[in-house]
mmCIF file of C-alpha atoms in Angstrom:
data_model
loop_
_atom_site.group_PDB
_atom_site.id
_atom_site.type_symbol
_atom_site.label_atom_id
_atom_site.label_comp_id
_atom_site.label_asym_id
_atom_site.label_seq_id
_atom_site.Cartn_x
_atom_site.Cartn_y
_atom_site.Cartn_z
ATOM 1 C CA MET A 1 0.000 0.000 0.000
ATOM 2 C CA THR A 2 1.337 3.447 -0.903
ATOM 3 C CA GLN A 3 0.124 6.865 0.155
ATOM 4 C CA ALA A 4 1.741 10.013 -1.188
ATOM 5 C CA THR A 5 1.619 13.671 -0.257
ATOM 6 C CA ALA A 6 3.673 16.559 -1.493
ATOM 7 C CA GLN A 7 6.152 15.985 1.351
ATOM 8 C CA ALA A 8 6.293 12.245 1.911
ATOM 9 C CA THR A 9 5.379 8.817 0.633
ATOM 10 C CA VAL A 10 4.242 6.172 3.075
ATOM 11 C CA THR A 11 4.306 2.515 2.037
ATOM 12 C CA SER A 12 3.404 -0.596 3.956
ATOM 13 C CA GLN A 13 3.561 -4.332 3.442
ATOM 14 C CA THR A 14 2.434 -7.279 5.467
ATOM 15 C CA ILE A 15 5.069 -9.881 6.273
ATOM 16 C CA ALA A 16 4.836 -13.294 7.894
ATOM 17 C CA VAL A 17 6.946 -13.665 11.030
ATOM 18 C CA GLU A 18 7.654 -17.016 12.657
ATOM 19 C CA HIS A 19 7.337 -16.785 16.425
ATOM 20 C CA ILE A 20 9.402 -19.217 18.521
ATOM 21 C CA ARG A 21 8.839 -20.414 22.088
ATOM 22 C CA ILE A 22 11.392 -22.451 24.033
ATOM 23 C CA SER A 23 9.996 -23.765 27.305
ATOM 24 C CA SER A 24 12.314 -24.989 30.029
ATOM 25 C CA ARG A 25 11.728 -27.356 32.908
ATOM 26 C CA ARG A 26 14.148 -25.208 34.899
ATOM 27 C CA SER A 27 13.197 -22.187 36.967
ATOM 28 C CA PHE A 28 13.236 -18.698 35.523
ATOM 29 C CA ALA A 29 16.195 -17.832 37.773
ATOM 30 C CA GLU A 30 18.221 -20.855 36.609
ATOM 31 C CA VAL A 31 17.533 -20.158 32.942
ATOM 32 C CA ARG A 32 18.408 -16.486 33.357
ATOM 33 C CA ARG A 33 21.626 -17.312 35.187
ATOM 34 C CA LYS A 34 22.596 -19.794 32.488
ATOM 35 C CA LEU A 35 21.853 -17.376 29.624
ATOM 36 C CA GLU A 36 23.741 -14.500 31.219
ATOM 37 C CA GLY A 37 26.636 -16.859 32.021
ATOM 38 C CA THR A 38 26.791 -17.996 28.394
ATOM 39 C CA VAL A 39 26.105 -14.774 26.487
ATOM 40 C CA PRO A 40 28.336 -11.925 27.686
ATOM 41 C CA LYS A 41 27.464 -8.266 27.949
ATOM 42 C CA LEU A 42 28.469 -6.313 24.861
ATOM 43 C CA ASP A 43 32.081 -5.137 24.860
ATOM 44 C CA THR A 44 31.511 -1.433 24.310
ATOM 45 C CA GLY A 45 35.020 -1.160 22.866
ATOM 46 C CA ILE A 46 33.836 -2.892 19.699
ATOM 47 C CA ALA A 47 31.949 0.260 18.711
ATOM 48 C CA GLU A 48 35.233 2.186 18.744
ATOM 49 C CA VAL A 49 36.828 -0.500 16.569
ATOM 50 C CA LEU A 50 34.007 -0.279 14.030
ATOM 51 C CA LEU A 51 33.992 3.521 14.020
ATOM 52 C CA SER A 52 37.747 3.663 13.536
ATOM 53 C CA GLY A 53 37.592 1.269 10.591
ATOM 54 C CA ASP A 54 40.301 -0.898 12.167
ATOM 55 C CA GLN A 55 39.931 -3.997 9.974
ATOM 56 C CA LYS A 56 42.535 -6.023 11.875
ATOM 57 C CA ARG A 57 40.887 -5.580 15.269
ATOM 58 C CA ALA A 58 37.427 -6.135 13.794
ATOM 59 C CA LYS A 59 38.601 -9.409 12.235
ATOM 60 C CA ASP A 60 40.137 -10.454 15.555
ATOM 61 C CA TYR A 61 36.833 -9.721 17.330
ATOM 62 C CA GLU A 62 34.926 -11.677 14.705
ATOM 63 C CA ASP A 63 37.289 -14.669 14.948
ATOM 64 C CA ASN A 64 37.817 -14.706 18.723
ATOM 65 C CA GLY A 65 34.975 -12.728 20.258
ATOM 66 C CA PRO A 66 31.539 -13.953 21.250
ATOM 67 C CA ARG A 67 29.083 -14.898 18.510
ATOM 68 C CA LEU A 68 26.344 -13.061 20.415
ATOM 69 C CA SER A 69 26.325 -10.479 23.187
ATOM 70 C CA ILE A 70 23.677 -8.902 25.376
ATOM 71 C CA PHE A 71 23.367 -5.259 24.364
ATOM 72 C CA GLU A 72 20.643 -4.398 26.843
ATOM 73 C CA GLU A 73 18.222 -5.983 29.278
ATOM 74 C CA ARG A 74 14.962 -4.566 30.582
ATOM 75 C CA ASP A 75 13.061 -5.838 33.606
ATOM 76 C CA HIS A 76 9.489 -5.950 32.320
ATOM 77 C CA GLY A 77 8.273 -7.952 35.297
ATOM 78 C CA SER A 78 8.808 -5.058 37.674
ATOM 79 C CA LEU A 79 6.449 -2.958 35.555
ATOM 80 C CA LEU A 80 3.633 -5.219 36.718
ATOM 81 C CA GLN A 81 4.060 -3.893 40.252
ATOM 82 C CA ILE A 82 1.592 -1.195 39.224
ATOM 83 C CA ALA A 83 -0.980 -3.983 38.758
ATOM 84 C CA GLY A 84 -0.167 -5.331 42.212
ATOM 85 C CA ARG A 85 1.848 -8.380 41.229
ATOM 86 C CA ARG A 86 5.468 -8.358 40.200
ATOM 87 C CA ARG A 87 6.460 -11.153 37.801
ATOM 88 C CA ASN A 88 9.750 -12.367 36.400
ATOM 89 C CA ALA A 89 10.113 -11.147 32.819
ATOM 90 C CA VAL A 90 13.227 -9.750 31.145
ATOM 91 C CA GLN A 91 13.558 -8.454 27.611
ATOM 92 C CA TYR A 92 17.004 -8.800 26.075
ATOM 93 C CA GLU A 93 18.567 -7.152 23.062
ATOM 94 C CA ILE A 94 21.000 -9.761 21.752
ATOM 95 C CA GLY A 95 23.264 -9.627 18.735
ATOM 96 C CA ASN A 96 26.694 -8.925 17.352
ATOM 97 C CA PRO A 97 27.680 -5.559 15.843
ATOM 98 C CA LEU A 98 29.820 -7.181 13.155
ATOM 99 C CA THR A 99 27.028 -9.537 12.173
ATOM 100 C CA ALA A 100 24.649 -6.574 12.018
ATOM 101 C CA SER A 101 27.055 -4.741 9.731
ATOM 102 C CA LYS A 102 27.001 -7.725 7.364
ATOM 103 C CA MET A 103 23.273 -7.106 6.881
ATOM 104 C CA THR A 104 23.103 -3.347 6.924
ATOM 105 C CA ARG A 105 25.808 -3.055 4.271
ATOM 106 C CA HIS A 106 23.246 -4.676 1.946
ATOM 107 C CA GLN A 107 20.061 -3.105 3.366
ATOM 108 C CA LEU A 108 20.254 -0.243 5.847
ATOM 109 C CA ALA A 109 16.639 -0.846 6.871
ATOM 110 C CA ALA A 110 17.704 -4.198 8.405
ATOM 111 C CA ALA A 111 19.022 -2.109 11.305
ATOM 112 C CA LEU A 112 15.403 -2.018 12.499
ATOM 113 C CA TYR A 113 15.895 -5.575 13.769
ATOM 114 C CA ALA A 114 19.462 -5.385 15.040
ATOM 115 C CA PRO A 115 20.028 -6.254 17.790
ATOM 116 C CA LEU A 116 17.411 -8.990 18.105
ATOM 117 C CA ARG A 117 14.824 -9.003 20.871
ATOM 118 C CA VAL A 118 14.240 -11.987 23.130
ATOM 119 C CA VAL A 119 11.994 -12.186 26.156
ATOM 120 C CA LEU A 120 12.500 -14.564 29.062
ATOM 121 C CA PHE A 121 9.562 -14.896 31.423
ATOM 122 C CA GLU A 122 8.194 -17.290 34.005
ATOM 123 C CA ASP A 123 5.163 -19.513 33.572
ATOM 124 C CA VAL A 124 2.682 -20.086 36.404
ATOM 125 C CA GLN A 125 4.964 -22.776 37.858
ATOM 126 C CA GLY A 126 7.949 -20.395 37.802
ATOM 127 C CA ARG A 127 9.695 -22.149 34.875
ATOM 128 C CA GLY A 128 11.585 -20.126 32.300
ATOM 129 C CA ILE A 129 10.210 -19.538 28.807
ATOM 130 C CA PHE A 130 11.982 -17.783 25.941
ATOM 131 C CA GLU A 131 10.053 -16.180 23.109
ATOM 132 C CA TYR A 132 11.401 -14.425 20.039
ATOM 133 C CA ASP A 133 10.746 -13.993 16.353
ATOM 134 C CA ARG A 134 12.889 -16.088 13.998
ATOM 135 C CA PRO A 135 15.387 -13.644 12.460
ATOM 136 C CA SER A 136 15.246 -15.028 8.914
ATOM 137 C CA SER A 137 11.470 -14.629 8.880
ATOM 138 C CA PHE A 138 11.614 -10.851 9.196
ATOM 139 C CA PHE A 139 14.906 -10.319 7.358
ATOM 140 C CA SER A 140 13.527 -12.132 4.313
ATOM 141 C CA GLN A 141 11.234 -9.156 3.607
ATOM 142 C CA TYR A 142 14.187 -7.332 2.069
ATOM 143 C CA GLY A 143 14.574 -9.884 -0.730
ATOM 144 C CA ASP A 144 18.349 -9.647 -0.423
ATOM 145 C CA ASP A 145 20.404 -12.844 -0.379
ATOM 146 C CA GLY A 146 23.127 -11.247 1.778
ATOM 147 C CA VAL A 147 20.622 -10.257 4.463
ATOM 148 C CA THR A 148 18.752 -13.561 4.271
ATOM 149 C CA LYS A 149 22.000 -15.516 4.669
ATOM 150 C CA VAL A 150 22.860 -13.609 7.848
ATOM 151 C CA GLY A 151 19.287 -14.094 9.093
ATOM 152 C CA ARG A 152 19.635 -17.869 8.718
ATOM 153 C CA TYR A 153 22.962 -17.773 10.543
ATOM 154 C CA LEU A 154 21.278 -15.859 13.386
ATOM 155 C CA ASP A 155 18.414 -18.388 13.446
ATOM 156 C CA ALA A 156 20.887 -21.166 14.248
ATOM 157 C CA VAL A 157 23.132 -19.265 16.658
ATOM 158 C CA LEU A 158 20.313 -17.690 18.655
ATOM 159 C CA GLU A 159 18.331 -20.922 18.952
ATOM 160 C CA ALA A 160 21.449 -22.784 20.074
ATOM 161 C CA VAL A 161 22.275 -20.375 22.921
ATOM 162 C CA LEU A 162 18.662 -20.206 24.091
ATOM 163 C CA ARG A 163 18.267 -23.987 24.022
ATOM 164 C CA LYS A 164 21.512 -24.349 25.970
ATOM 165 C CA ALA A 165 20.250 -21.919 28.608
ATOM 166 C CA ALA A 166 16.885 -23.707 28.806
ATOM 167 C CA GLU A 167 18.359 -27.216 29.193
#
């Protein structure tokens, strides 16, 4: 759908997104501890490396650094205090700046989805559940093989770390 005015054109398209749920038999706290022990916080120094254009250090980070890092985490469960019942729920932004650059060099709009969002919350028995949208399902909208290839790589890497944390 396209709408145009003298100043701007607005387009929209509907895309299919595959939603994933990984349920654990372990408690929310155990799953969280395992995820945060496996996926490190983002090394903020990598931004300086990318901005400087230092190819050698970027290659070293790609070869020896973590495949995924936690950029940010937000405690959504505490927001429920306003409703009278705090719950365990954390939203994570997870990704890799170098991996993101492999997509955005092909399609700048792919930055909308980088880093990826994952939520970890507790079920009524207190067990941990991950939910996220499969990266390749939303990156495929760009119709770019370079972006789709990275999306498929992220599908595998993200699912592997979340499964490991849930086991």
